PDB file of C-alpha atoms (C1' of nucleotides) in Angstrom:
ATOM      1  CA  MET A1215      57.024 -68.178-206.600  1.00  0.00           C
ATOM      2  CA  THR A1216      52.694 -68.070-205.167  1.00  0.00           C
ATOM      3  CA  TYR A1217      51.476 -65.383-202.965  1.00  0.00           C
ATOM      4  CA  SER A1218      51.481 -67.867-200.048  1.00  0.00           C
ATOM      5  CA  SER A1219      54.947 -68.780-200.167  1.00  0.00           C
ATOM      6  CA  VAL A1220      55.986 -65.513-200.585  1.00  0.00           C
ATOM      7  CA  ALA A1221      53.828 -64.692-197.399  1.00  0.00           C
ATOM      8  CA  LYS A1222      55.730 -67.918-196.219  1.00  0.00           C
ATOM      9  CA  LEU A1223      59.319 -66.571-196.274  1.00  0.00           C
ATOM     10  CA  ILE A1224      58.577 -62.882-195.081  1.00  0.00           C
ATOM     11  CA  GLU A1225      57.127 -64.561-192.017  1.00  0.00           C
ATOM     12  CA  LEU A1226      60.251 -66.857-191.576  1.00  0.00           C
ATOM     13  CA  GLN A1227      62.368 -63.571-192.112  1.00  0.00           C
ATOM     14  CA  LYS A1228      60.357 -61.868-189.274  1.00  0.00           C
ATOM     15  CA  ARG A1229      60.912 -64.424-186.910  1.00  0.00           C
ATOM     16  CA  LEU A1230      64.266 -64.506-187.313  1.00  0.00           C
ATOM     17  CA  SER A1231      64.938 -61.042-187.037  1.00  0.00           C
ATOM     18  CA  ARG A1232      64.767 -61.497-183.139  1.00  0.00           C
ATOM     19  CA  ARG A1233      67.852 -64.033-183.045  1.00  0.00           C
ATOM     20  CA  ILE A1234      69.611 -61.025-185.791  1.00  0.00           C
ATOM     21  CA  VAL A1235      68.767 -58.140-183.935  1.00  0.00           C
ATOM     22  CA  SER A1236      69.389 -59.694-180.499  1.00  0.00           C
ATOM     23  CA  SER A1237      72.873 -60.480-181.896  1.00  0.00           C
ATOM     24  CA  LEU A1238      73.850 -57.123-182.727  1.00  0.00           C
ATOM     25  CA  LYS A1239      76.789 -55.589-180.510  1.00  0.00           C
ATOM     26  CA  PRO A1240      80.012 -54.449-181.227  1.00  0.00           C
ATOM     27  CA  MET A1241      82.885 -56.234-182.055  1.00  0.00           C
ATOM     28  CA  ASP A1242      86.379 -56.697-181.458  1.00  0.00           C
ATOM     29  CA  THR A1243      87.825 -55.610-184.940  1.00  0.00           C
ATOM     30  CA  ALA A1244      91.258 -55.716-183.571  1.00  0.00           C
ATOM     31  CA  SER A1245      90.912 -60.029-183.405  1.00  0.00           C
ATOM     32  CA  ILE A1246      89.563 -59.624-186.931  1.00  0.00           C
ATOM     33  CA  ARG A1247      92.512 -61.579-189.155  1.00  0.00           C
ATOM     34  CA  ARG A1248      90.236 -63.637-191.767  1.00  0.00           C
ATOM     35  CA  ILE A1249      87.875 -62.422-194.098  1.00  0.00           C
ATOM     36  CA  VAL A1250      85.380 -64.031-197.031  1.00  0.00           C
ATOM     37  CA  GLY A1251      83.889 -62.037-199.404  1.00  0.00           C
ATOM     38  CA  LEU A1252      80.600 -62.889-201.204  1.00  0.00           C
ATOM     39  CA  ASP A1253      79.002 -62.596-203.963  1.00  0.00           C
ATOM     40  CA  ALA A1254      77.705 -63.973-207.242  1.00  0.00           C
ATOM     41  CA  ALA A1255      77.336 -63.406-210.829  1.00  0.00           C
ATOM     42  CA  TYR A1256      74.678 -65.679-213.347  1.00  0.00           C
ATOM     43  CA  SER A1257      75.683 -67.456-216.234  1.00  0.00           C
ATOM     44  CA  LYS A1258      73.433 -68.474-219.184  1.00  0.00           C
ATOM     45  CA  ARG A1259      74.147 -72.238-219.179  1.00  0.00           C
ATOM     46  CA  TYR A1260      74.754 -72.911-215.109  1.00  0.00           C
ATOM     47  CA  GLY A1261      73.039 -70.460-213.557  1.00  0.00           C
ATOM     48  CA  GLY A1262      74.245 -68.383-210.170  1.00  0.00           C
ATOM     49  CA  VAL A1263      78.037 -68.449-209.878  1.00  0.00           C
ATOM     50  CA  ALA A1264      78.672 -67.762-206.418  1.00  0.00           C
ATOM     51  CA  ILE A1265      82.401 -67.027-205.303  1.00  0.00           C
ATOM     52  CA  ALA A1266      83.652 -67.112-201.402  1.00  0.00           C
ATOM     53  CA  ALA A1267      86.884 -64.986-201.435  1.00  0.00           C
ATOM     54  CA  LEU A1268      88.984 -64.830-198.775  1.00  0.00           C
ATOM     55  CA  THR A1269      91.577 -62.299-197.852  1.00  0.00           C
ATOM     56  CA  THR A1270      93.532 -60.923-195.361  1.00  0.00           C
ATOM     57  CA  ARG A1271      92.617 -57.814-193.146  1.00  0.00           C
ATOM     58  CA  ASP A1272      94.445 -56.104-195.312  1.00  0.00           C
ATOM     59  CA  GLY A1273      92.831 -57.306-198.881  1.00  0.00           C
ATOM     60  CA  GLN A1274      94.933 -59.756-200.256  1.00  0.00           C
ATOM     61  CA  LEU A1275      93.287 -62.794-201.865  1.00  0.00           C
ATOM     62  CA  LEU A1276      94.517 -65.624-200.395  1.00  0.00           C
ATOM     63  CA  THR A1277      92.139 -68.541-202.204  1.00  0.00           C
ATOM     64  CA  TYR A1278      88.571 -68.696-203.018  1.00  0.00           C
ATOM     65  CA  SER A1279      86.007 -71.279-204.110  1.00  0.00           C
ATOM     66  CA  VAL A1280      83.253 -71.632-206.414  1.00  0.00           C
ATOM     67  CA  ALA A1281      79.876 -72.778-206.009  1.00  0.00           C
ATOM     68  CA  LEU A1282      77.029 -73.443-209.199  1.00  0.00           C
ATOM     69  CA  GLY A1283      74.012 -74.153-209.339  1.00  0.00           C
ATOM     70  CA  GLU A1284      70.077 -72.244-210.590  1.00  0.00           C
ATOM     71  CA  PRO A1285      68.750 -70.317-207.975  1.00  0.00           C
ATOM     72  CA  PRO A1286      65.738 -71.669-206.252  1.00  0.00           C
ATOM     73  CA  LEU A1287      63.646 -68.617-206.860  1.00  0.00           C
ATOM     74  CA  GLN A1288      63.149 -65.424-209.079  1.00  0.00           C
ATOM     75  CA  TYR A1289      64.516 -62.112-207.731  1.00  0.00           C
ATOM     76  CA  ILE A1290      62.226 -60.479-205.193  1.00  0.00           C
ATOM     77  CA  PRO A1291      62.761 -57.758-203.547  1.00  0.00           C
ATOM     78  CA  GLY A1292      63.417 -58.375-199.741  1.00  0.00           C
ATOM     79  CA  LEU A1293      63.826 -62.270-200.737  1.00  0.00           C
ATOM     80  CA  LEU A1294      67.108 -62.285-201.608  1.00  0.00           C
ATOM     81  CA  ALA A1295      68.614 -63.857-199.337  1.00  0.00           C
ATOM     82  CA  PHE A1296      66.372 -67.492-200.302  1.00  0.00           C
ATOM     83  CA  ARG A1297      67.762 -66.833-203.495  1.00  0.00           C
ATOM     84  CA  GLU A1298      71.454 -66.407-203.333  1.00  0.00           C
ATOM     85  CA  ALA A1299      72.068 -67.556-199.572  1.00  0.00           C
ATOM     86  CA  PRO A1300      72.358 -71.725-200.394  1.00  0.00           C
ATOM     87  CA  LEU A1301      74.688 -71.012-203.133  1.00  0.00           C
ATOM     88  CA  PHE A1302      77.230 -69.483-200.568  1.00  0.00           C
ATOM     89  CA  TYR A1303      77.022 -71.501-197.907  1.00  0.00           C
ATOM     90  CA  THR A1304      77.721 -74.838-200.701  1.00  0.00           C
ATOM     91  CA  ALA A1305      81.138 -72.192-201.189  1.00  0.00           C
ATOM     92  CA  LEU A1306      81.624 -71.275-197.991  1.00  0.00           C
ATOM     93  CA  ARG A1307      81.708 -75.465-197.211  1.00  0.00           C
ATOM     94  CA  LEU A1308      84.342 -75.521-200.337  1.00  0.00           C
ATOM     95  CA  LEU A1309      86.299 -73.356-199.094  1.00  0.00           C
ATOM     96  CA  ASP A1310      87.623 -75.251-195.743  1.00  0.00           C
ATOM     97  CA  SER A1311      89.012 -72.423-194.002  1.00  0.00           C
ATOM     98  CA  ASN A1312      89.439 -70.115-191.402  1.00  0.00           C
ATOM     99  CA  TYR A1313      87.896 -67.194-190.944  1.00  0.00           C
ATOM    100  CA  ASP A1314      86.296 -64.475-188.710  1.00  0.00           C
ATOM    101  CA  LEU A1315      84.119 -62.283-190.946  1.00  0.00           C
ATOM    102  CA  VAL A1316      81.866 -62.566-193.759  1.00  0.00           C
ATOM    103  CA  VAL A1317      81.031 -59.499-195.953  1.00  0.00           C
ATOM    104  CA  VAL A1318      78.164 -59.916-198.448  1.00  0.00           C
ATOM    105  CA  ASP A1319      77.540 -58.071-201.425  1.00  0.00           C
ATOM    106  CA  GLY A1320      73.516 -56.893-200.421  1.00  0.00           C
ATOM    107  CA  HIS A1321      71.990 -55.490-196.937  1.00  0.00           C
ATOM    108  CA  GLY A1322      72.243 -56.822-194.004  1.00  0.00           C
ATOM    109  CA  ILE A1323      69.706 -54.399-191.511  1.00  0.00           C
ATOM    110  CA  SER A1324      69.106 -51.976-193.728  1.00  0.00           C
ATOM    111  CA  HIS A1325      66.293 -53.855-194.930  1.00  0.00           C
ATOM    112  CA  PRO A1326      62.411 -53.633-193.977  1.00  0.00           C
ATOM    113  CA  ARG A1327      62.427 -56.810-191.628  1.00  0.00           C
ATOM    114  CA  ARG A1328      66.083 -56.342-190.259  1.00  0.00           C
ATOM    115  CA  ALA A1329      66.478 -59.597-192.578  1.00  0.00           C
ATOM    116  CA  GLY A1330      68.995 -59.285-195.507  1.00  0.00           C
ATOM    117  CA  ILE A1331      71.182 -62.131-196.597  1.00  0.00           C
ATOM    118  CA  ALA A1332      74.238 -60.286-195.114  1.00  0.00           C
ATOM    119  CA  SER A1333      72.171 -60.673-191.906  1.00  0.00           C
ATOM    120  CA  HIS A1334      70.708 -64.350-192.843  1.00  0.00           C
ATOM    121  CA  ILE A1335      74.646 -66.531-193.636  1.00  0.00           C
ATOM    122  CA  GLY A1336      76.030 -64.477-190.132  1.00  0.00           C
ATOM    123  CA  ILE A1337      73.246 -66.645-188.316  1.00  0.00           C
ATOM    124  CA  ALA A1338      73.676 -69.836-190.451  1.00  0.00           C
ATOM    125  CA  ILE A1339      77.507 -69.892-189.523  1.00  0.00           C
ATOM    126  CA  ALA A1340      77.524 -68.611-186.468  1.00  0.00           C
ATOM    127  CA  LYS A1341      79.919 -65.855-187.487  1.00  0.00           C
ATOM    128  CA  PRO A1342      79.879 -62.059-187.628  1.00  0.00           C
ATOM    129  CA  SER A1343      78.995 -60.718-191.314  1.00  0.00           C
ATOM    130  CA  ILE A1344      78.271 -57.573-192.739  1.00  0.00           C
ATOM    131  CA  GLY A1345      76.294 -56.088-196.093  1.00  0.00           C
ATOM    132  CA  VAL A1346      77.657 -54.361-198.528  1.00  0.00           C
ATOM    133  CA  ALA A1347      75.014 -52.963-200.772  1.00  0.00           C
ATOM    134  CA  LYS A1348      75.768 -50.568-203.995  1.00  0.00           C
ATOM    135  CA  LYS A1349      71.769 -49.654-204.087  1.00  0.00           C
ATOM    136  CA  LYS A1350      68.976 -48.780-200.848  1.00  0.00           C
ATOM    137  CA  LEU A1351      66.389 -50.715-200.642  1.00  0.00           C
ATOM    138  CA  TYR A1352      64.902 -49.771-197.442  1.00  0.00           C
ATOM    139  CA  GLY A1353      64.842 -46.372-194.947  1.00  0.00           C
ATOM    140  CA  HIS A1354      65.538 -43.101-195.340  1.00  0.00           C
ATOM    141  CA  GLU A1355      68.436 -41.301-196.195  1.00  0.00           C
ATOM    142  CA  GLN A1356      70.137 -38.628-193.744  1.00  0.00           C
ATOM    143  CA  ILE A1357      72.856 -37.393-195.259  1.00  0.00           C
ATOM    144  CA  VAL A1358      75.590 -35.658-193.165  1.00  0.00           C
ATOM    145  CA  SER A1359      78.843 -34.449-195.011  1.00  0.00           C
ATOM    146  CA  GLU A1360      77.697 -34.422-198.502  1.00  0.00           C
ATOM    147  CA  ASP A1361      81.048 -33.943-199.205  1.00  0.00           C
ATOM    148  CA  CYS A1362      83.689 -35.944-197.255  1.00  0.00           C
ATOM    149  CA  LYS A1363      87.163 -36.963-198.227  1.00  0.00           C
ATOM    150  CA  PRO A1364      86.533 -40.934-199.631  1.00  0.00           C
ATOM    151  CA  PRO A1365      86.193 -43.326-198.429  1.00  0.00           C
ATOM    152  CA  CYS A1366      84.244 -41.465-195.650  1.00  0.00           C
ATOM    153  CA  ILE A1367      80.559 -41.634-194.082  1.00  0.00           C
ATOM    154  CA  ALA A1368      78.037 -38.892-196.535  1.00  0.00           C
ATOM    155  CA  GLY A1369      75.063 -40.219-194.000  1.00  0.00           C
ATOM    156  CA  TYR A1370      73.020 -42.863-192.588  1.00  0.00           C
ATOM    157  CA  VAL A1371      69.894 -44.872-193.494  1.00  0.00           C
ATOM    158  CA  VAL A1372      67.286 -44.749-190.731  1.00  0.00           C
ATOM    159  CA  ASP A1373      64.204 -46.333-190.347  1.00  0.00           C
ATOM    160  CA  GLU A1374      61.056 -43.804-191.154  1.00  0.00           C
ATOM    161  CA  ASP A1375      58.599 -44.733-187.826  1.00  0.00           C
ATOM    162  CA  THR A1376      61.452 -45.901-185.268  1.00  0.00           C
ATOM    163  CA  GLY A1377      64.333 -43.194-186.246  1.00  0.00           C
ATOM    164  CA  GLU A1378      66.588 -46.295-185.888  1.00  0.00           C
ATOM    165  CA  LYS A1379      70.157 -46.357-187.761  1.00  0.00           C
ATOM    166  CA  LEU A1380      70.167 -49.114-190.069  1.00  0.00           C
ATOM    167  CA  ALA A1381      73.150 -48.528-192.686  1.00  0.00           C
ATOM    168  CA  ALA A1382      76.099 -45.885-193.181  1.00  0.00           C
ATOM    169  CA  ILE A1383      76.531 -43.954-196.307  1.00  0.00           C
ATOM    170  CA  VAL A1384      79.855 -44.449-197.200  1.00  0.00           C
ATOM    171  CA  ARG A1385      81.287 -42.381-200.146  1.00  0.00           C
ATOM    172  CA  THR A1386      83.286 -44.113-201.903  1.00  0.00           C
ATOM    173  CA  GLY A1387      84.524 -41.629-204.816  1.00  0.00           C
ATOM    174  CA  ARG A1388      83.749 -38.059-206.117  1.00  0.00           C
ATOM    175  CA  SER A1389      81.309 -38.716-208.550  1.00  0.00           C
ATOM    176  CA  LYS A1390      77.290 -39.222-206.882  1.00  0.00           C
ATOM    177  CA  LYS A1391      76.967 -42.334-207.767  1.00  0.00           C
ATOM    178  CA  SER A1392      79.842 -44.330-206.153  1.00  0.00           C
ATOM    179  CA  ARG A1393      78.121 -44.696-202.653  1.00  0.00           C
ATOM    180  CA  LEU A1394      77.704 -47.830-200.173  1.00  0.00           C
ATOM    181  CA  TYR A1395      75.222 -48.648-198.411  1.00  0.00           C
ATOM    182  CA  VAL A1396      76.998 -50.879-195.284  1.00  0.00           C
ATOM    183  CA  SER A1397      75.099 -52.432-192.860  1.00  0.00           C
ATOM    184  CA  PRO A1398      75.711 -55.051-190.031  1.00  0.00           C
ATOM    185  CA  GLY A1399      74.175 -58.738-190.588  1.00  0.00           C
ATOM    186  CA  ALA A1400      74.882 -60.249-187.463  1.00  0.00           C
ATOM    187  CA  TYR A1401      77.345 -60.710-184.352  1.00  0.00           C
ATOM    188  CA  THR A1402      78.407 -57.079-184.994  1.00  0.00           C
ATOM    189  CA  ASP A1403      76.864 -53.068-184.886  1.00  0.00           C
ATOM    190  CA  LEU A1404      77.038 -50.500-187.180  1.00  0.00           C
ATOM    191  CA  ASP A1405      79.936 -48.323-186.150  1.00  0.00           C
ATOM    192  CA  SER A1406      81.886 -51.542-186.211  1.00  0.00           C
ATOM    193  CA  ALA A1407      80.925 -52.873-189.787  1.00  0.00           C
ATOM    194  CA  THR A1408      81.570 -49.093-190.943  1.00  0.00           C
ATOM    195  CA  THR A1409      85.295 -49.234-189.590  1.00  0.00           C
ATOM    196  CA  ILE A1410      86.246 -52.233-191.047  1.00  0.00           C
ATOM    197  CA  VAL A1411      84.422 -51.729-194.352  1.00  0.00           C
ATOM    198  CA  LEU A1412      86.283 -48.084-194.263  1.00  0.00           C
ATOM    199  CA  GLU A1413      89.559 -50.112-194.314  1.00  0.00           C
ATOM    200  CA  LEU A1414      89.013 -52.477-196.451  1.00  0.00           C
ATOM    201  CA  LEU A1415      88.446 -49.780-199.060  1.00  0.00           C
ATOM    202  CA  GLU A1416      91.374 -47.308-197.833  1.00  0.00           C
ATOM    203  CA  ALA A1417      93.553 -50.848-197.950  1.00  0.00           C
ATOM    204  CA  ARG A1418      93.176 -51.534-201.486  1.00  0.00           C
ATOM    205  CA  LYS A1419      91.734 -48.038-202.856  1.00  0.00           C
ATOM    206  CA  THR A1420      89.368 -50.362-204.483  1.00  0.00           C
ATOM    207  CA  PRO A1421      85.433 -49.224-205.337  1.00  0.00           C
ATOM    208  CA  LEU A1422      84.437 -52.075-203.109  1.00  0.00           C
ATOM    209  CA  PRO A1423      86.105 -53.519-199.953  1.00  0.00           C
ATOM    210  CA  ALA A1424      88.526 -55.459-201.243  1.00  0.00           C
ATOM    211  CA  PRO A1425      86.860 -59.058-200.163  1.00  0.00           C
ATOM    212  CA  THR A1426      83.690 -58.242-202.007  1.00  0.00           C
ATOM    213  CA  TYR A1427      85.901 -56.536-205.104  1.00  0.00           C
ATOM    214  CA  HIS A1428      87.276 -59.931-205.334  1.00  0.00           C
ATOM    215  CA  ALA A1429      85.127 -61.902-205.225  1.00  0.00           C
ATOM    216  CA  ASP A1430      82.563 -59.719-208.082  1.00  0.00           C
ATOM    217  CA  ARG A1431      85.451 -59.956-210.201  1.00  0.00           C
ATOM    218  CA  ILE A1432      86.191 -63.356-210.112  1.00  0.00           C
ATOM    219  CA  SER A1433      82.615 -64.332-210.286  1.00  0.00           C
ATOM    220  CA  LYS A1434      82.011 -62.596-213.391  1.00  0.00           C
ATOM    221  CA  THR A1435      85.182 -64.087-215.213  1.00  0.00           C
ATOM    222  CA  ILE A1436      84.123 -67.521-214.474  1.00  0.00           C
ATOM    223  CA  ALA A1437      80.810 -66.669-215.286  1.00  0.00           C
ATOM    224  CA  ARG A1438      81.436 -65.512-218.577  1.00  0.00           C
ATOM    225  CA  GLN A1439      84.198 -68.057-219.293  1.00  0.00           C
ATOM    226  CA  LEU A1440      81.442 -70.486-218.384  1.00  0.00           C
ATOM    227  CA  ASP A1441      79.084 -69.122-220.998  1.00  0.00           C
ATOM    228  CA  SER A1442      82.135 -69.256-223.890  1.00  0.00           C
ATOM    229  CA  GLY A1443      83.008 -72.607-223.300  1.00  0.00           C
ATOM    230  CA  GLU A1444      86.453 -71.592-222.308  1.00  0.00           C
ATOM    231  CA  LEU A1445      85.886 -72.816-218.840  1.00  0.00           C
ATOM    232  CA  SER A1446      83.865 -76.365-217.742  1.00  0.00           C
ATOM    233  CA  PRO A1447      82.160 -76.661-214.354  1.00  0.00           C
ATOM    234  CA  ARG A1448      84.214 -80.050-213.743  1.00  0.00           C
ATOM    235  CA  SER A1449      87.691 -77.780-213.774  1.00  0.00           C
ATOM    236  CA  LEU A1450      85.869 -75.533-211.133  1.00  0.00           C
ATOM    237  CA  LYS A1451      86.437 -78.343-208.742  1.00  0.00           C
ATOM    238  CA  LYS A1452      89.732 -79.082-209.369  1.00  0.00           C
ATOM    239  CA  ARG A1453      91.866 -77.839-206.218  1.00  0.00           C
ATOM    240  CA  HIS A1454      94.233 -74.310-207.245  1.00  0.00           C
ATOM    241  CA  ARG A1455      97.424 -73.717-206.045  1.00  0.00           C
ATOM    242  CA  THR A1456      97.320 -70.259-204.013  1.00  0.00           C
ATOM    243  CA  LEU A1457      98.469 -68.138-201.581  1.00  0.00           C
ATOM    244  CA  LEU A1458      97.579 -70.410-199.130  1.00  0.00           C
ATOM    245  CA  ASP A1459      99.691 -73.171-200.035  1.00  0.00           C
ATOM    246  CA  TYR A1460     102.944 -70.720-199.486  1.00  0.00           C
ATOM    247  CA  ILE A1461     101.609 -69.337-196.267  1.00  0.00           C
TER     248      ILE A1461
ATOM    249  C1'  DG B 940      47.397 -44.116-210.075  1.00  0.00           C
ATOM    250  C1'  DC B 941      51.988 -43.017-208.800  1.00  0.00           C
ATOM    251  C1'  DG B 942      56.811 -44.066-206.901  1.00  0.00           C
ATOM    252  C1'  DA B 943      59.960 -47.852-204.444  1.00  0.00           C
ATOM    253  C1'  DC B 944      61.734 -51.926-205.249  1.00  0.00           C
ATOM    254  C1'  DA B 945      69.679 -55.448-202.433  1.00  0.00           C
ATOM    255  C1'  DG B 946      70.949 -58.989-206.607  1.00  0.00           C
TER     256       DG B 946
ATOM    257  C1'  DA C 598      72.249 -59.348-212.024  1.00  0.00           C
ATOM    258  C1'  DT C 599      71.867 -59.540-217.384  1.00  0.00           C
ATOM    259  C1'  DC C 600      71.455 -56.503-222.471  1.00  0.00           C
ATOM    260  C1'  DT C 601      75.577 -53.607-224.608  1.00  0.00           C
ATOM    261  C1'  DT C 602      78.516 -48.934-228.086  1.00  0.00           C
ATOM    262  C1'  DG C 603      79.847 -45.013-228.007  1.00  0.00           C
ATOM    263  C1'  DT C 604      80.458 -41.445-225.612  1.00  0.00           C
ATOM    264  C1'  DC C 605      81.340 -37.652-221.691  1.00  0.00           C
ATOM    265  C1'  DG C 606      84.482 -36.144-218.425  1.00  0.00           C
ATOM    266  C1'  DC C 607      89.075 -35.656-215.660  1.00  0.00           C
TER     267       DC C 607
END
DNA sequence: GCGACAG
DNA sequence: ATCTTGTCGC
């Protein structure tokens, strides 16, 4: 990546953020039935291993799809969407199923230009999206209740200059490290996003919201099996019998 | 020059 | 993200 091409992508995000921010509004959380979790791992032989895991509202895994491919870019903080989103779009098309919301491993508007990967994806597929990251990318932390009972809201990430609330800091366990940064991607707001994520954490008692937890586990397993040779890329294209076939 | 820096 | 064994703690 050259400096000028990086600048181009940053400008693209600045324009995209207009649409992202204007899409942020409370959503009808009660109408959410099916949720897709998006996460990626990396295989030495085939590159990115993107997983779209379809779950029920209570975190039950119904089915999932896999997309393999060499990422078009190296990882650059703030530009993750250009590296990983393309593979997620492929995985979502392969899923060819109905869903009401996507939860992405990474940030939504808790981003220097309000254009994290979850926001890119939400706008691209025109559906509500939520970003759930393990580490902060941008903004300042305002801790409110450091010792709340997990899963709970320990505080927020706010913009230094505007004071705008960007993400909720969710405590998922007793240790200091078990925190998540929850931010709206698109077509939802911070409160709705946080409500849903807290519910998903509660449902399965997982360290990550169930949809993303499943996607994370599956992507890592497949990446490892691909590199060890016990799994071939073509075998991934086979349609497997899943819970969806029995529902 | 020194931190901060999603995955 | 990934490279990696033991080890501190509940």
